[in-house]
XYZ file of C-alpha atoms in Angstrom:
441
model
C 20.596 28.212 10.573
C 20.003 25.940 7.589
C 17.593 26.524 4.882
C 15.482 23.543 6.182
C 15.329 24.937 9.763
C 14.554 28.530 8.589
C 11.700 27.042 6.606
C 10.240 25.449 9.833
C 10.340 28.607 11.746
C 8.588 30.906 9.135
C 4.743 31.615 9.195
C 2.806 29.615 6.816
C 2.008 32.532 4.473
C 5.298 34.579 4.031
C 5.081 38.353 2.888
C 3.654 38.755 -0.504
C 1.407 35.639 -0.452
C 4.315 33.252 -0.736
C 3.214 30.019 0.831
C 5.770 28.325 3.078
C 5.578 25.855 6.083
C 2.862 23.458 6.632
C 0.537 24.830 4.176
C 3.344 24.584 1.413
C 3.873 20.746 2.599
C -0.072 20.060 2.363
C -0.454 21.914 -0.947
C 2.475 20.011 -2.719
C 1.513 16.593 -0.552
C -1.964 16.848 -2.767
C -0.017 15.630 -5.596
C -0.072 12.079 -3.942
C -3.728 12.324 -3.164
C -4.477 13.065 -6.738
C -2.161 10.185 -7.954
C -3.535 7.574 -5.678
C -6.956 8.878 -6.293
C -6.397 8.477 -10.170
C -5.274 4.818 -9.845
C -8.276 3.951 -7.457
C -10.817 5.672 -9.637
C -9.336 3.547 -12.657
C -9.203 0.387 -10.465
C -12.919 0.850 -9.555
C -14.051 1.608 -12.826
C -12.110 -0.828 -15.222
C -15.105 -3.414 -14.982
C -17.641 -0.875 -16.156
C -15.234 0.485 -18.966
C -14.793 -3.126 -19.998
C -18.319 -3.786 -20.237
C -18.829 -0.273 -22.119
C -16.308 -0.594 -24.606
C -16.091 -4.603 -24.972
C -12.605 -4.602 -23.734
C -10.788 -8.129 -23.604
C -9.001 -9.081 -20.340
C -5.578 -8.180 -22.234
C -6.981 -4.734 -22.895
C -7.796 -4.103 -19.320
C -4.180 -4.791 -18.425
C -3.156 -2.447 -21.249
C -5.217 0.426 -19.940
C -3.761 -0.189 -16.210
C -0.401 -0.369 -17.655
C -0.397 3.080 -19.481
C -2.148 4.710 -16.355
C -0.914 6.768 -13.414
C -0.081 3.479 -11.987
C 2.655 2.440 -14.391
C 3.946 3.897 -17.681
C 2.051 6.928 -17.774
C 3.787 8.076 -14.464
C 6.980 6.649 -15.572
C 7.092 8.805 -18.621
C 6.148 11.815 -16.646
C 8.769 10.958 -13.641
C 11.518 11.169 -16.401
C 10.213 14.399 -17.585
C 9.463 16.161 -14.178
C 12.614 15.112 -12.099
C 15.326 16.608 -14.290
C 13.099 19.735 -15.267
C 12.935 20.165 -11.518
C 16.532 20.060 -10.915
C 17.208 22.424 -13.917
C 14.388 24.798 -13.436
C 13.232 24.627 -9.892
C 10.759 22.664 -7.982
C 7.868 25.171 -8.550
C 8.552 25.117 -12.208
C 6.902 21.806 -12.367
C 3.572 22.906 -10.226
C 2.959 25.580 -12.982
C 1.948 23.012 -15.482
C 1.544 19.480 -14.122
C -1.962 19.977 -12.748
C -3.183 21.746 -16.195
C -2.220 18.584 -18.032
C -3.821 16.545 -15.122
C -7.006 18.360 -15.445
C -7.000 17.856 -19.125
C -6.763 14.084 -18.918
C -9.526 13.907 -16.329
C -11.749 15.640 -18.445
C -11.240 13.436 -21.279
C -12.016 10.446 -18.937
C -15.210 11.902 -17.650
C -16.573 12.635 -20.905
C -15.098 9.629 -22.649
C -17.663 8.272 -25.351
C -15.131 6.402 -27.233
C -12.166 4.255 -26.205
C -9.301 6.594 -27.692
C -10.787 9.254 -25.279
C -10.564 6.961 -22.269
C -6.853 5.845 -23.478
C -5.484 9.440 -23.913
C -7.244 10.963 -20.780
C -5.396 7.844 -18.636
C -2.138 8.486 -20.135
C -2.345 12.439 -19.552
C -3.078 11.933 -16.172
C -0.454 9.492 -15.720
C 2.340 11.593 -17.192
C 1.037 14.736 -15.180
C 1.251 12.842 -11.780
C 4.515 11.022 -12.837
C 6.066 14.554 -13.257
C 4.468 15.986 -10.004
C 5.214 13.381 -7.567
C 8.822 12.951 -7.508
C 9.296 16.636 -7.284
C 6.787 16.790 -4.484
C 8.500 14.510 -2.358
C 11.804 16.635 -3.090
C 10.155 19.957 -2.205
C 8.810 18.650 1.010
C 11.996 17.225 2.384
C 14.023 20.191 1.230
C 11.846 22.767 3.031
C 11.209 20.470 6.208
C 13.120 21.170 9.481
C 15.675 18.350 9.646
C 14.602 17.207 12.985
C 10.894 16.693 11.667
C 11.810 15.659 8.073
C 9.942 12.172 8.479
C 6.757 14.090 9.744
C 6.628 16.307 6.985
C 7.565 13.697 4.255
C 4.991 11.709 5.991
C 2.401 14.280 4.992
C 2.680 13.159 1.445
C 2.167 9.604 2.173
C -0.971 10.635 4.364
C -2.392 12.418 1.289
C -1.391 9.269 -0.864
C -3.382 7.191 1.791
C -6.390 9.302 2.014
C -6.799 9.228 -1.796
C -7.883 5.438 -2.040
C -9.730 5.705 1.276
C -11.716 8.400 -0.166
C -12.257 7.256 -3.564
C -13.078 3.735 -2.610
C -15.581 5.288 -0.151
C -16.959 7.419 -2.905
C -17.165 4.297 -5.327
C -18.869 2.082 -2.862
C -21.744 4.890 -2.480
C -21.912 5.244 -6.291
C -21.986 1.468 -7.374
C -25.858 1.526 -8.180
C -24.913 4.361 -10.906
C -22.292 2.106 -12.672
C -20.300 3.922 -15.212
C -21.824 7.354 -14.540
C -20.608 6.915 -10.721
C -16.997 6.410 -12.116
C -17.248 9.426 -14.394
C -18.183 11.405 -11.244
C -15.317 10.174 -9.389
C -12.734 11.562 -11.982
C -14.779 14.773 -11.994
C -14.289 14.925 -8.166
C -10.550 14.501 -9.050
C -10.663 17.341 -11.392
C -12.327 19.587 -8.923
C -9.370 18.606 -6.119
C -6.733 19.421 -8.850
C -8.302 22.662 -9.728
C -8.158 23.734 -6.140
C -4.790 22.555 -5.569
C -3.209 24.255 -8.695
C -4.905 27.562 -7.502
C -3.319 27.315 -4.137
C 0.150 26.331 -5.321
C 0.374 29.480 -7.419
C 1.627 31.149 -4.177
C 4.261 28.581 -3.257
C 7.817 29.818 -2.407
C 10.653 27.877 -4.272
C 12.695 25.509 -2.346
C 15.287 27.464 -0.405
C 17.943 24.865 -0.707
C 17.643 24.826 -4.594
C 17.321 28.713 -4.842
C 20.554 29.064 -2.707
C 22.525 26.575 -5.100
C 20.971 28.707 -8.028
C 22.223 31.932 -6.673
C 25.848 30.158 -5.999
C 25.684 29.017 -9.662
C 24.767 32.533 -10.979
C 27.603 34.326 -8.801
C 30.106 31.865 -9.972
C 29.220 32.355 -13.745
C 29.239 36.306 -13.089
C 32.860 35.781 -12.025
C 33.793 33.845 -15.173
C 33.836 30.467 -13.614
C 32.662 27.428 -15.642
C 29.236 26.213 -14.505
C 27.789 22.931 -15.710
C 24.476 21.450 -15.039
C 24.592 18.228 -13.251
C 22.076 16.106 -15.078
C 21.302 12.375 -15.679
C 24.700 11.537 -16.836
C 26.420 12.734 -13.917
C 23.765 11.125 -11.522
C 24.432 7.758 -13.029
C 28.222 8.128 -13.059
C 29.028 8.818 -9.405
C 29.476 5.729 -7.572
C 27.581 7.004 -4.217
C 24.746 7.704 -6.448
C 24.608 4.366 -8.209
C 24.710 2.539 -4.916
C 22.055 4.536 -3.616
C 19.933 3.959 -6.693
C 20.431 0.100 -6.421
C 19.421 0.308 -2.695
C 16.170 2.129 -3.509
C 15.301 -0.035 -6.494
C 15.453 -2.910 -3.992
C 13.487 -1.205 -1.294
C 10.773 0.681 -3.322
C 10.482 -0.987 -6.863
C 10.076 -4.582 -5.563
C 7.585 -3.415 -2.813
C 5.694 -1.136 -5.573
C 5.396 -4.231 -7.796
C 2.953 -5.583 -5.086
C 1.366 -2.289 -4.352
C 1.105 -1.523 -7.815
C -1.059 -4.465 -8.504
C -2.929 -4.256 -5.573
C -3.938 -0.576 -6.379
C -5.402 -1.364 -9.696
C -6.274 -5.062 -9.293
C -7.196 -5.724 -5.751
C -10.969 -5.873 -6.343
C -10.362 -8.784 -8.918
C -8.273 -10.519 -6.281
C -11.194 -10.309 -3.813
C -13.342 -11.452 -6.535
C -11.068 -14.524 -7.207
C -11.014 -15.200 -3.418
C -14.777 -15.327 -3.580
C -16.111 -11.910 -2.546
C -18.537 -11.056 -5.452
C -20.131 -7.935 -4.302
C -18.359 -4.782 -5.678
C -19.525 -2.883 -2.527
C -17.788 -5.493 -0.306
C -14.802 -5.240 -2.409
C -14.615 -1.570 -2.051
C -15.302 -1.516 1.542
C -12.348 -4.001 2.330
C -10.169 -1.376 0.486
C -11.654 1.544 2.511
C -10.494 -0.486 5.625
C -7.073 -0.883 3.967
C -6.587 2.703 3.227
C -7.960 4.036 6.285
C -5.753 1.800 8.571
C -2.919 3.141 6.264
C -3.777 6.946 6.935
C -3.805 6.102 10.897
C -0.506 3.988 10.724
C 0.957 6.791 8.508
C 0.242 9.413 11.257
C 0.852 7.420 14.432
C 3.748 5.482 12.850
C 5.732 7.086 10.392
C 4.979 10.734 11.112
C 5.317 10.461 14.947
C 7.886 7.871 15.114
C 10.222 8.470 12.162
C 12.095 11.166 13.562
C 12.510 9.510 17.104
C 12.958 5.738 16.687
C 15.519 3.433 14.933
C 14.385 3.723 11.349
C 15.737 0.407 10.340
C 13.588 -1.301 13.095
C 10.477 0.645 12.055
C 10.802 -0.253 8.348
C 11.426 -3.872 9.335
C 8.190 -3.868 11.401
C 6.111 -2.612 8.426
C 7.619 -5.075 6.053
C 7.158 -8.013 8.094
C 3.480 -7.113 8.553
C 3.032 -6.791 4.632
C 4.616 -10.245 4.193
C 2.362 -11.772 7.041
C -0.774 -10.239 5.348
C 0.042 -12.140 1.968
C 1.223 -15.171 3.693
C -2.471 -15.364 5.147
C -4.156 -14.853 1.809
C -1.991 -17.673 0.234
C -1.849 -20.316 2.724
C -4.982 -19.778 4.972
C -8.501 -20.740 4.328
C -9.919 -17.494 2.730
C -13.097 -16.345 4.548
C -14.528 -12.898 5.395
C -12.708 -12.597 8.696
C -9.454 -13.390 7.185
C -9.711 -10.759 4.374
C -10.556 -8.170 7.145
C -7.192 -9.338 8.798
C -5.491 -9.347 5.429
C -6.676 -5.776 5.129
C -5.595 -4.643 8.779
C -2.030 -6.140 8.241
C -1.441 -4.612 4.833
C -3.070 -1.325 5.828
C -0.832 -0.798 8.796
C 2.102 -2.087 6.935
C 1.587 0.234 4.065
C 1.560 3.338 6.407
C 5.062 2.416 7.833
C 6.424 0.873 4.985
C 8.541 1.173 1.982
C 6.934 4.082 0.087
C 7.036 6.401 3.059
C 10.930 5.402 3.838
C 11.730 5.513 -0.010
C 10.201 9.186 -0.315
C 12.408 10.040 2.943
C 15.572 8.185 1.796
C 15.547 9.427 -1.826
C 15.545 12.910 -0.566
C 18.464 12.289 1.924
C 20.702 10.126 -0.033
C 21.124 12.318 -3.110
C 22.804 16.047 -3.270
C 20.676 18.759 -4.106
C 21.831 18.947 -7.945
C 20.635 15.403 -8.320
C 17.701 15.085 -6.018
C 14.619 15.452 -8.396
C 16.280 13.630 -11.067
C 17.154 10.776 -8.833
C 13.256 10.819 -7.714
C 12.385 10.781 -11.303
C 14.699 7.889 -12.404
C 13.546 5.856 -9.409
C 9.982 6.402 -9.953
C 10.500 5.761 -13.764
C 12.064 2.298 -12.907
C 9.256 1.368 -10.266
C 6.295 2.228 -12.794
C 7.926 0.692 -15.810
C 8.140 -2.548 -13.692
C 4.623 -2.148 -12.456
C 3.467 -1.592 -16.098
C 5.195 -4.813 -17.380
C 3.694 -6.880 -14.658
C 0.256 -5.161 -15.290
C 0.109 -6.736 -18.729
C 0.230 -10.146 -17.375
C -1.165 -10.054 -13.839
C -4.996 -9.941 -14.707
C -4.545 -12.940 -17.042
C -2.311 -14.922 -14.527
C -4.933 -14.069 -12.039
C -7.618 -15.459 -14.013
C -5.729 -18.364 -15.060
C -3.883 -19.569 -11.786
C -5.831 -17.750 -8.918
C -4.741 -16.070 -5.748
C -2.150 -18.607 -4.721
C 0.256 -18.369 -7.600
C 0.163 -14.497 -7.870
C 0.308 -14.449 -3.917
C 3.636 -16.361 -4.012
C 4.859 -13.998 -6.419
C 4.350 -10.925 -4.364
C 5.709 -12.641 -1.191
C 8.744 -13.264 -2.921
C 8.963 -9.509 -3.870
C 8.280 -8.250 -0.330
C 10.785 -10.555 1.344
C 13.553 -9.247 -0.953
C 12.503 -5.708 -0.129
C 12.528 -6.555 3.558
C 16.218 -7.894 3.569
C 17.344 -5.008 1.156
C 15.783 -2.132 3.401
C 16.967 -3.614 6.834
C 20.505 -4.318 5.693
C 21.025 -0.919 3.739
C 18.988 1.562 5.662
C 20.993 4.784 5.957
C 21.833 6.547 9.393
C 20.229 9.941 8.594
C 17.792 10.417 11.478
C 18.101 14.116 12.794
C 20.834 15.327 10.448
C 20.547 18.088 7.906
C 20.601 17.578 4.183
C 23.712 19.431 4.048
C 25.394 17.142 6.606
C 24.140 14.188 5.065
C 25.740 15.366 1.791
C 29.197 15.920 3.187
C 29.142 12.517 4.821
C 28.256 10.637 1.706
C 30.053 12.702 -0.841
C 32.905 13.793 1.366
C 32.109 17.613 0.082
C 29.428 19.648 -0.975
C 28.179 18.959 -4.477
C 28.142 22.409 -6.216
C 26.216 22.818 -9.456
């Protein structure tokens, strides 16, 4: 029995309070709720902060760029991924949410611009460190024939964050900036509860087994080396997987990243002036993403051809933006846009990226690879975030929409052509097929 299979058969709470099974999956998946919630909390409050501090449009782009949506998360990913491979998956969960809570408190009580900026950076670094390791941990602990279902839980949590935060933001619109502060306060409470629960997490079985092998080899006098970033980038199999996943996720995330932080402004440019209406459209998007994640990715990802499922999601996303760019914009059309994009996001690139990244890299490289890919994706989002609000203001939805469509089409082609045949296989089996041997530490 492999470590993943064993993890699927144990009780949720192992002796000594060690949390495993679905409870562990849910506790770790909350990194995604917190990340997405942070992005949307900032997105729904940017206009209020702009008015409160007198920010220019350029400064709005800067704050978005350094947040959990972009550079902040990128820095955290490059810290958390390698540390997760070296010291263990659980190591990250001892510290990341403490940093996150400090950041959210700074935002809640921000009276000067530096407090907002520092709080946004700290929350970004914290979620950047936690999310890649979360995807790694969940995939390693999942039974191999239900890996998509378990990894999909992280996508489900990532979708619930925006759905709930946009709903709260809609209800709190009359409170203005105070409502935005309350949203960040809610994220602080969720992070505190999650941190408390995670104290009982068991370490990844696969990582623990490799650590024991390394220690046994060292005790016998064998040379043991840490396989870090340099070796990740020097192996041809790793490089090809990195390029494939950049094409799948980084390009798609360029679109999703701008939508996550700036979509209310896109709706405004399309003629939807009411903040409540903008938020309700986003509630619809994310509610449908939750539904599609469960009914599509979680229930079908271990059963049907993944190349086909990925392709369906990618096509729906392109169709959504084609409507927004080329059709006359009305409220019914915006509702249709929300439906198409919501379903697309539920079975689309991010869910498959989380799954394929865990499958395509050996255990000694897995979290580091997640960190590198997350870093690249968020850096690209950050660069575009500097220019996106200004470009949207100057050229409107048609121009930025064509750019979004181009990114999505390339991601569709790369994903469909390069999708790996990994469904139903254990991580050990995939490692042997890809590398020709086990990759020891």
